[in-house]
XYZ file of C-alpha atoms in Angstrom:
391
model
C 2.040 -8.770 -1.068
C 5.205 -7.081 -0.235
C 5.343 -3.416 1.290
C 8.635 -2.134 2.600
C 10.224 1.241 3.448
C 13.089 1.556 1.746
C 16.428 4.095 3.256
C 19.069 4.732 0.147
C 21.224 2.112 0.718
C 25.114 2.094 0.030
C 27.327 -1.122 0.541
C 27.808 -1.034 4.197
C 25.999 2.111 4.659
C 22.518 3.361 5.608
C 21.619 6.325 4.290
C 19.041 8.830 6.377
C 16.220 9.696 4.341
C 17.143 13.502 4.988
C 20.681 12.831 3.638
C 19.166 11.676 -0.158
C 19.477 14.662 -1.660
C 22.904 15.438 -0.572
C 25.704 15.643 -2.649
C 27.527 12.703 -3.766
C 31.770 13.471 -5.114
C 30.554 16.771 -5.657
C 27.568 16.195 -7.869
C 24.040 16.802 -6.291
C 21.970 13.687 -6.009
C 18.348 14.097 -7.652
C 15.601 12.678 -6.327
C 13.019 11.220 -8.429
C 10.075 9.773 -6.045
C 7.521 7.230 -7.611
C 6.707 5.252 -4.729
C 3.288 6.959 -4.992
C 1.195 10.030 -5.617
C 0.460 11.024 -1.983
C 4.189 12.088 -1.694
C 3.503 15.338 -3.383
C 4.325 18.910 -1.705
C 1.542 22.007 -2.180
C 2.727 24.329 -4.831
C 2.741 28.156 -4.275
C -0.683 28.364 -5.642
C -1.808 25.814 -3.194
C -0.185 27.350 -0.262
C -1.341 30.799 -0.829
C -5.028 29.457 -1.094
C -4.923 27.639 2.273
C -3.283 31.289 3.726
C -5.958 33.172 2.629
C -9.070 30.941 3.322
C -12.067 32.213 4.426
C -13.239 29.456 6.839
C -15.672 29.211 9.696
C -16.450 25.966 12.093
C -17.169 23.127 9.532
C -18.555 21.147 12.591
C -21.158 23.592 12.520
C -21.901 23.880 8.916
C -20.352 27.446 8.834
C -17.119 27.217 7.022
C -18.064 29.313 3.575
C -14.790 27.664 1.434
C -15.659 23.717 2.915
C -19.348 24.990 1.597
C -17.812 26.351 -1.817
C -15.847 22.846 -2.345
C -18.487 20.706 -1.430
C -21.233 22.441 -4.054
C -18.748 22.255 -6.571
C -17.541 18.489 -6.323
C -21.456 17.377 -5.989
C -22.219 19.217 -9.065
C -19.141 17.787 -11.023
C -20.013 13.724 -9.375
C -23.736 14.567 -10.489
C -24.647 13.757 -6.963
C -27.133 15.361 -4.399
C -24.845 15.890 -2.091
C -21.052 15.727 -0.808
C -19.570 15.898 2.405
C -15.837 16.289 3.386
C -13.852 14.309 5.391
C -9.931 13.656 6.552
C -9.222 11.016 4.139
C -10.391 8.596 1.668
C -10.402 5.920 3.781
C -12.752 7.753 6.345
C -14.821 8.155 3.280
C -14.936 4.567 2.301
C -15.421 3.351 5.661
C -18.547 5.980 6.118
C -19.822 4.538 2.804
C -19.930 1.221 4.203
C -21.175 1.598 7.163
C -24.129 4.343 5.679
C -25.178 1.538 3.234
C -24.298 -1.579 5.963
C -27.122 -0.731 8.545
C -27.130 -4.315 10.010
C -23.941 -5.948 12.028
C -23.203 -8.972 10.074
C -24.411 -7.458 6.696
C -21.875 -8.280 3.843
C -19.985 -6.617 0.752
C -19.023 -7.843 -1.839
C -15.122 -6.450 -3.839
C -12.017 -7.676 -5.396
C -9.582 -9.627 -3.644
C -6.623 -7.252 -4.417
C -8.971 -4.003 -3.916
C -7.431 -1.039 -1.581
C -10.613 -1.284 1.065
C -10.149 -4.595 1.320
C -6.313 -4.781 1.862
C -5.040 -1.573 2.938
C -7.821 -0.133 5.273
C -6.978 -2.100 8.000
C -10.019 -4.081 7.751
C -12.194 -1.167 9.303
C -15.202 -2.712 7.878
C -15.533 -5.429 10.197
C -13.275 -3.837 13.278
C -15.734 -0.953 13.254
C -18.766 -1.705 11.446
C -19.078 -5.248 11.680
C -19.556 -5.746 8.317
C -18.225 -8.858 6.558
C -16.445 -8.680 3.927
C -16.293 -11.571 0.620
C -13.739 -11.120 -1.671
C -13.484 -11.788 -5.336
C -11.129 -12.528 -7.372
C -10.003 -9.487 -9.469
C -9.551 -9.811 -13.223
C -6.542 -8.365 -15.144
C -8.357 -4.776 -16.009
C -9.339 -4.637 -11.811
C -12.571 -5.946 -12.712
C -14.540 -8.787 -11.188
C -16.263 -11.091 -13.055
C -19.953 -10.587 -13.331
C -21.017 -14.478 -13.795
C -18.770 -14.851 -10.530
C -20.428 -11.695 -8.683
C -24.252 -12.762 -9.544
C -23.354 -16.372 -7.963
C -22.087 -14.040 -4.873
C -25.341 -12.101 -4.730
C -27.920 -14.535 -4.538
C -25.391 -17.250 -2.777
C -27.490 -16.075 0.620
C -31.280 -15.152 -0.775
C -33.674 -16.093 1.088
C -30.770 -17.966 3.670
C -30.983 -17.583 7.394
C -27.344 -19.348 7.277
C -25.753 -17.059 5.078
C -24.835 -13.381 5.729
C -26.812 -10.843 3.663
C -25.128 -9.168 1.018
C -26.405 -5.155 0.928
C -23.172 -3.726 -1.038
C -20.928 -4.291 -3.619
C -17.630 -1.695 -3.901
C -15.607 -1.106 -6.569
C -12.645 1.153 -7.239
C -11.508 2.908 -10.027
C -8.641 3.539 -10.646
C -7.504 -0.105 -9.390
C -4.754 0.529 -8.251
C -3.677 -3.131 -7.869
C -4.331 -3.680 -11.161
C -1.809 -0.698 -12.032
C -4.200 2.500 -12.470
C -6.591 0.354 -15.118
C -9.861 1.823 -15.603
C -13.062 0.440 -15.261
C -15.319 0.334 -18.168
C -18.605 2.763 -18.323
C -20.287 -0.619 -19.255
C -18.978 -2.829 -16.977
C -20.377 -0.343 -14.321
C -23.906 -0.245 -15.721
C -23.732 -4.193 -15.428
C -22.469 -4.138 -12.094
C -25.441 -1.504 -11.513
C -28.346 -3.356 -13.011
C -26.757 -6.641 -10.993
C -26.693 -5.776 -7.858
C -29.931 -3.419 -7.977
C -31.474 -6.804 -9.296
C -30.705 -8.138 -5.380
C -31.099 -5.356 -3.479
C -27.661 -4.217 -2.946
C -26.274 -1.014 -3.530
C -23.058 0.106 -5.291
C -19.915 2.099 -3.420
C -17.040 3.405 -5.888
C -13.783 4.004 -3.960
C -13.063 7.169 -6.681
C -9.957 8.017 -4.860
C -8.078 8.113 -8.233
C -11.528 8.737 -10.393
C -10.429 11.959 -11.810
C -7.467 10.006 -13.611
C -10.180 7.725 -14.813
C -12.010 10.444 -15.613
C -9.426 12.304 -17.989
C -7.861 8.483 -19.573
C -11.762 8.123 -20.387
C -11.996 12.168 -21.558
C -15.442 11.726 -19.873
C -16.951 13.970 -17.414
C -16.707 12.213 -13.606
C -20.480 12.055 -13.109
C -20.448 9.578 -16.094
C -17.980 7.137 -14.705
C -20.625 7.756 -10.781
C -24.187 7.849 -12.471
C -24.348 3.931 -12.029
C -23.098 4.027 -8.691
C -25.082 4.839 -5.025
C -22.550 6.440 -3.085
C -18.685 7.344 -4.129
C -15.506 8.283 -2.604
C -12.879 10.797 -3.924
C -9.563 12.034 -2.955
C -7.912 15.064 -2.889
C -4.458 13.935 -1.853
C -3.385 11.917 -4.288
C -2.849 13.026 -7.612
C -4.456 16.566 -6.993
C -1.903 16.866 -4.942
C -3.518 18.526 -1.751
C -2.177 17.658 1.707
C -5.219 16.374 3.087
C -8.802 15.630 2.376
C -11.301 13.661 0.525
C -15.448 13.622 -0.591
C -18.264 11.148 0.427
C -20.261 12.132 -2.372
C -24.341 10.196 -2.217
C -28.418 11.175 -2.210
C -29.279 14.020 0.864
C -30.598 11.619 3.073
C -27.263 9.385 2.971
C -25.405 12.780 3.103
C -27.299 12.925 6.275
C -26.353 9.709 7.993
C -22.903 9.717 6.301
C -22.696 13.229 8.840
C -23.658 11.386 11.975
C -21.147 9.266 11.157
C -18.296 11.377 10.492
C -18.889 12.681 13.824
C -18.699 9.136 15.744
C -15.725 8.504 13.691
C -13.923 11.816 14.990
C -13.742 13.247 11.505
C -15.626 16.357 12.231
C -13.540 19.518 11.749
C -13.612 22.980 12.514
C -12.012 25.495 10.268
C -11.048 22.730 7.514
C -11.239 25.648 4.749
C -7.991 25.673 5.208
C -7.717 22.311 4.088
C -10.430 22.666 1.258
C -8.698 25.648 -0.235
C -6.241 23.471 -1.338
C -8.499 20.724 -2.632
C -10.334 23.289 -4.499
C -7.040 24.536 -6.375
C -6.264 20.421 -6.912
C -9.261 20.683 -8.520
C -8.706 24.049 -10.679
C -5.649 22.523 -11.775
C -6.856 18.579 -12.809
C -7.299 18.956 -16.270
C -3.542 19.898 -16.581
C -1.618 18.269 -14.131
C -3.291 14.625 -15.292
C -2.884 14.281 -18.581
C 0.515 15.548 -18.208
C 1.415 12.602 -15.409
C -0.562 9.904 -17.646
C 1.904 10.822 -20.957
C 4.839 10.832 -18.399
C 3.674 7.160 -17.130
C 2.903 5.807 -20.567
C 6.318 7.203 -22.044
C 8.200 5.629 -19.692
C 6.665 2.355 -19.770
C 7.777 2.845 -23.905
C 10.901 3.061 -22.786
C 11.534 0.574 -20.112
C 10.292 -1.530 -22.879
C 12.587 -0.553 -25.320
C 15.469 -1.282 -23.109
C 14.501 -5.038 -23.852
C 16.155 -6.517 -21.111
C 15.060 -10.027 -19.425
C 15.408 -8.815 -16.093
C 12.514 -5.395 -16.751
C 9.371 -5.788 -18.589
C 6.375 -4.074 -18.960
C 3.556 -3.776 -21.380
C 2.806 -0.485 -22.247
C -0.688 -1.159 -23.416
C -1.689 -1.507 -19.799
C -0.330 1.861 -18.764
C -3.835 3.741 -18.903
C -2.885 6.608 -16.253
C -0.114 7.553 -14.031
C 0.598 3.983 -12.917
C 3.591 1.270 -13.622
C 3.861 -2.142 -12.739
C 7.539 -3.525 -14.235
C 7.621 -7.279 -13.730
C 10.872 -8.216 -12.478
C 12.571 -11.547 -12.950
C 16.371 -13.059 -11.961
C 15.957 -10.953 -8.242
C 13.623 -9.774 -5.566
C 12.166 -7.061 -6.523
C 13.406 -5.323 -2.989
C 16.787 -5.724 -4.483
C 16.275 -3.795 -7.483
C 14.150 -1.005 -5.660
C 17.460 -0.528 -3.621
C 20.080 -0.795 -6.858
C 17.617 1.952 -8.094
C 18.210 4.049 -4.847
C 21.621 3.766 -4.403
C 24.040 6.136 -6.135
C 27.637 4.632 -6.506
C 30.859 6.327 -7.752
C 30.955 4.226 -10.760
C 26.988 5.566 -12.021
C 28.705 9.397 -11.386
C 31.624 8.403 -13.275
C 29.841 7.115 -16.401
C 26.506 9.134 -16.422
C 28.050 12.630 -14.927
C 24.675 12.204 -12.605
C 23.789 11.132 -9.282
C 20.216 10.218 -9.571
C 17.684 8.287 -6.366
C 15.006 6.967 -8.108
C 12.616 5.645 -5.434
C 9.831 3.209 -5.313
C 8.366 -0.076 -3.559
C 7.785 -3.458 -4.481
C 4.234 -4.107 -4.909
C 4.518 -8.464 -5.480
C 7.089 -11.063 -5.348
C 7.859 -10.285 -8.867
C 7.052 -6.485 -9.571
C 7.436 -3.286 -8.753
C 4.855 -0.159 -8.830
C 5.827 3.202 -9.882
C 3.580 5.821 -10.064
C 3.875 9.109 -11.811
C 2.662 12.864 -9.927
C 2.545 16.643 -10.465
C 6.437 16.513 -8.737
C 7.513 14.666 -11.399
C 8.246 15.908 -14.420
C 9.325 14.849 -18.504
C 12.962 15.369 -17.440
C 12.723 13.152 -14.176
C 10.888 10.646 -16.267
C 13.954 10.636 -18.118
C 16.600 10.330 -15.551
C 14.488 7.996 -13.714
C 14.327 5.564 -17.196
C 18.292 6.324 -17.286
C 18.739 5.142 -13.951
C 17.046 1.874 -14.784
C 19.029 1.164 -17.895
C 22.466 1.702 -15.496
C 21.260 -0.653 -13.152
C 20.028 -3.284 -16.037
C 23.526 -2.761 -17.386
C 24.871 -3.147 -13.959
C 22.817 -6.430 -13.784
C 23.882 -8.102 -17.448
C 26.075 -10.994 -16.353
């Protein structure tokens, strides 16, 4: 898989990122930023909630507005309990290891899945838990004849590692924001329940599952032991994320925040902003998912054979354009360079800015900083540079 960070690039020029939004012969260069949804900036709202927080020493249990957030995301999960923590991946890693009691246990999850390739492998640096991955279907699902096989592989073995978990995440995000079936999760459930292993949903996106599905959350956790969820992606707060589980895993999942160094002390500060990403969900989402899904319509109305996209698997704010006839680095940087010619023909100087995700496609994902207009300017970018491309 390819991950770069991109700087604007001119011919024969490197552009700082500071220097993106300056002007180019006179016309202001607009930024439109899809490389993900943890690039967006508190609003006022936000801001003036973390200023006026009432907070106390979370460490201690004592910070009222940590309290207030935690009450309110267990009751909208349907779980017990939740507990707050830096980041998602904090939370999935306390999951794990609060499920994973044994060095050597095992868990089960997709190939392609973000705790398996973008968590640094934490599972077995930290918890020395090994990890068997799957391959991942189209829709980010695995398949269940293919998962059973994987669950009693070691029953009864004293060769084979045992397996105690099985994690899934929704939305996959290598699968382009799809979202996992209600059904497919009961199956998963009643599967790995049937072995005695236990089910971990990294939620970090689940409130975009949540609104594609117009289904309360708890639905999309009921099958599920423990779950993950994340505040600073598209809720758009700075920081911050849920464990969410029963009281007694609540209770170890503590312990282990605190030999992780993820205890805080006045994180209300931090909560107050989660809590308004929260407020603020039911709007914000749908409004990134119609943004997403009309510029995937678009894109494929350009027709061109260097772009395409199916729009049918554009299910929340997520992209992925296949690209074919150059790397897909190449076009990231046509897309986020702004030449003389673009000003001269469009009257705009417009950065759109994003990563390539494989060898042949790039992943654009759509936040409360971007609006209908930059969805537009971003999809008249693209046909420039597809013009630019034609031979």
């Amino acid at each position: 898989m390819l991950r770069s960070l991109f700087r604007a690039t001119v011919p024969g020029l490197r552009v700082p990122w500071a220097q993106w939004s300056r002007n180019w012969a006179g016309v202001p260069a607009h930024v439109v930023d899809l490389r993900s949804d943890t690039v967006t900036r508190p609003g006022p709202a936000m801001r003036r909630a973390m200023a006026e927080a009432v907070v106390g020493d979370d460490d201690y249990g004592e910070d009222p507005t940590v309290h207030e957030l935690q009450e309110k995301a267990a009751e909208m999960l349907g779980v017990e309990r939740t507990m707050f923590v830096p980041t998602n991946t904090m939370a999935n890693l306390i999951s794990v290891m609060g499920h994973c009691r044994r060095r050597g246990s095992q868990v089960l999850l997709g190939q392609e899945c973000h705790l398996h390739v973008y968590e640094q492998g934490g599972v077995a640096q930290i918890a020395g838990v090994h990890s068997h991955p799957l391959p991942d279907l189209p829709h980010g699902t695995l398949d269940l004849n293919e998962l059973e096989r994987a669950l009693t592989r070691g029953s009864g073995s004293s060769y084979h590692p045992v397996c105690e978990l099985v994690c899934l995440e929704n939305t996959h995000s290598s699968a382009g924001g799809r979202v996992l079936p209600v059904d497919y999760l009961r199956q998963v459930c009643l599967l790995a329940h049937a072995h005695g292993a236990r089910v971990h949903m990294d939620g970090a996106r689940l409130m975009n599952a949540a609104v594609a599905l117009r289904m309360p959350p708890a639905r999309l956790v009921e099958h599920c032991d423990s779950v993950s969820f994340c505040f600073s992606k598209g809720l758009g707060a700075p920081v911050g994320a849920l464990v969410g589980g029963s009281k007694d895993f609540i209770g170890e999942a503590w312990r282990l925040r605190k030999a992780l160094g993820g205890g805080m002390r006045q994180a209300g500060v931090l909560a107050a902003a989660a809590l308004v990403g929260l407020a603020e969900a039911e709007e914000v989402l749908p409004r990134d998912h119609g943004n997403a899904q009309r510029f995937a319509k678009g894109l494929q109305d350009l027709a061109s054979p260097i772009c395409s996209v199916d729009p049918d698997t554009v299910e929340t704010n997520m992209v992925l354009v296949q690209v074919a006839g150059l790397p897909p680095s190449d076009l990231c940087q046509r897309l986020q360079a702004v030449s003389a010619e673009e000003v001269a023909q469009t009257g705009r100087a417009v950065r759109v800015l994003l990563f390539p995700w494989t060898e042949q496609s790039v992943r654009a994902v759509w936040h409360r900083d971007v609006s209908a207009q930059d969805t537009e300017l971003a999809l008249r970018k693209w046909e420039f540079v597809l013009r630019q491309l034609r031979p």
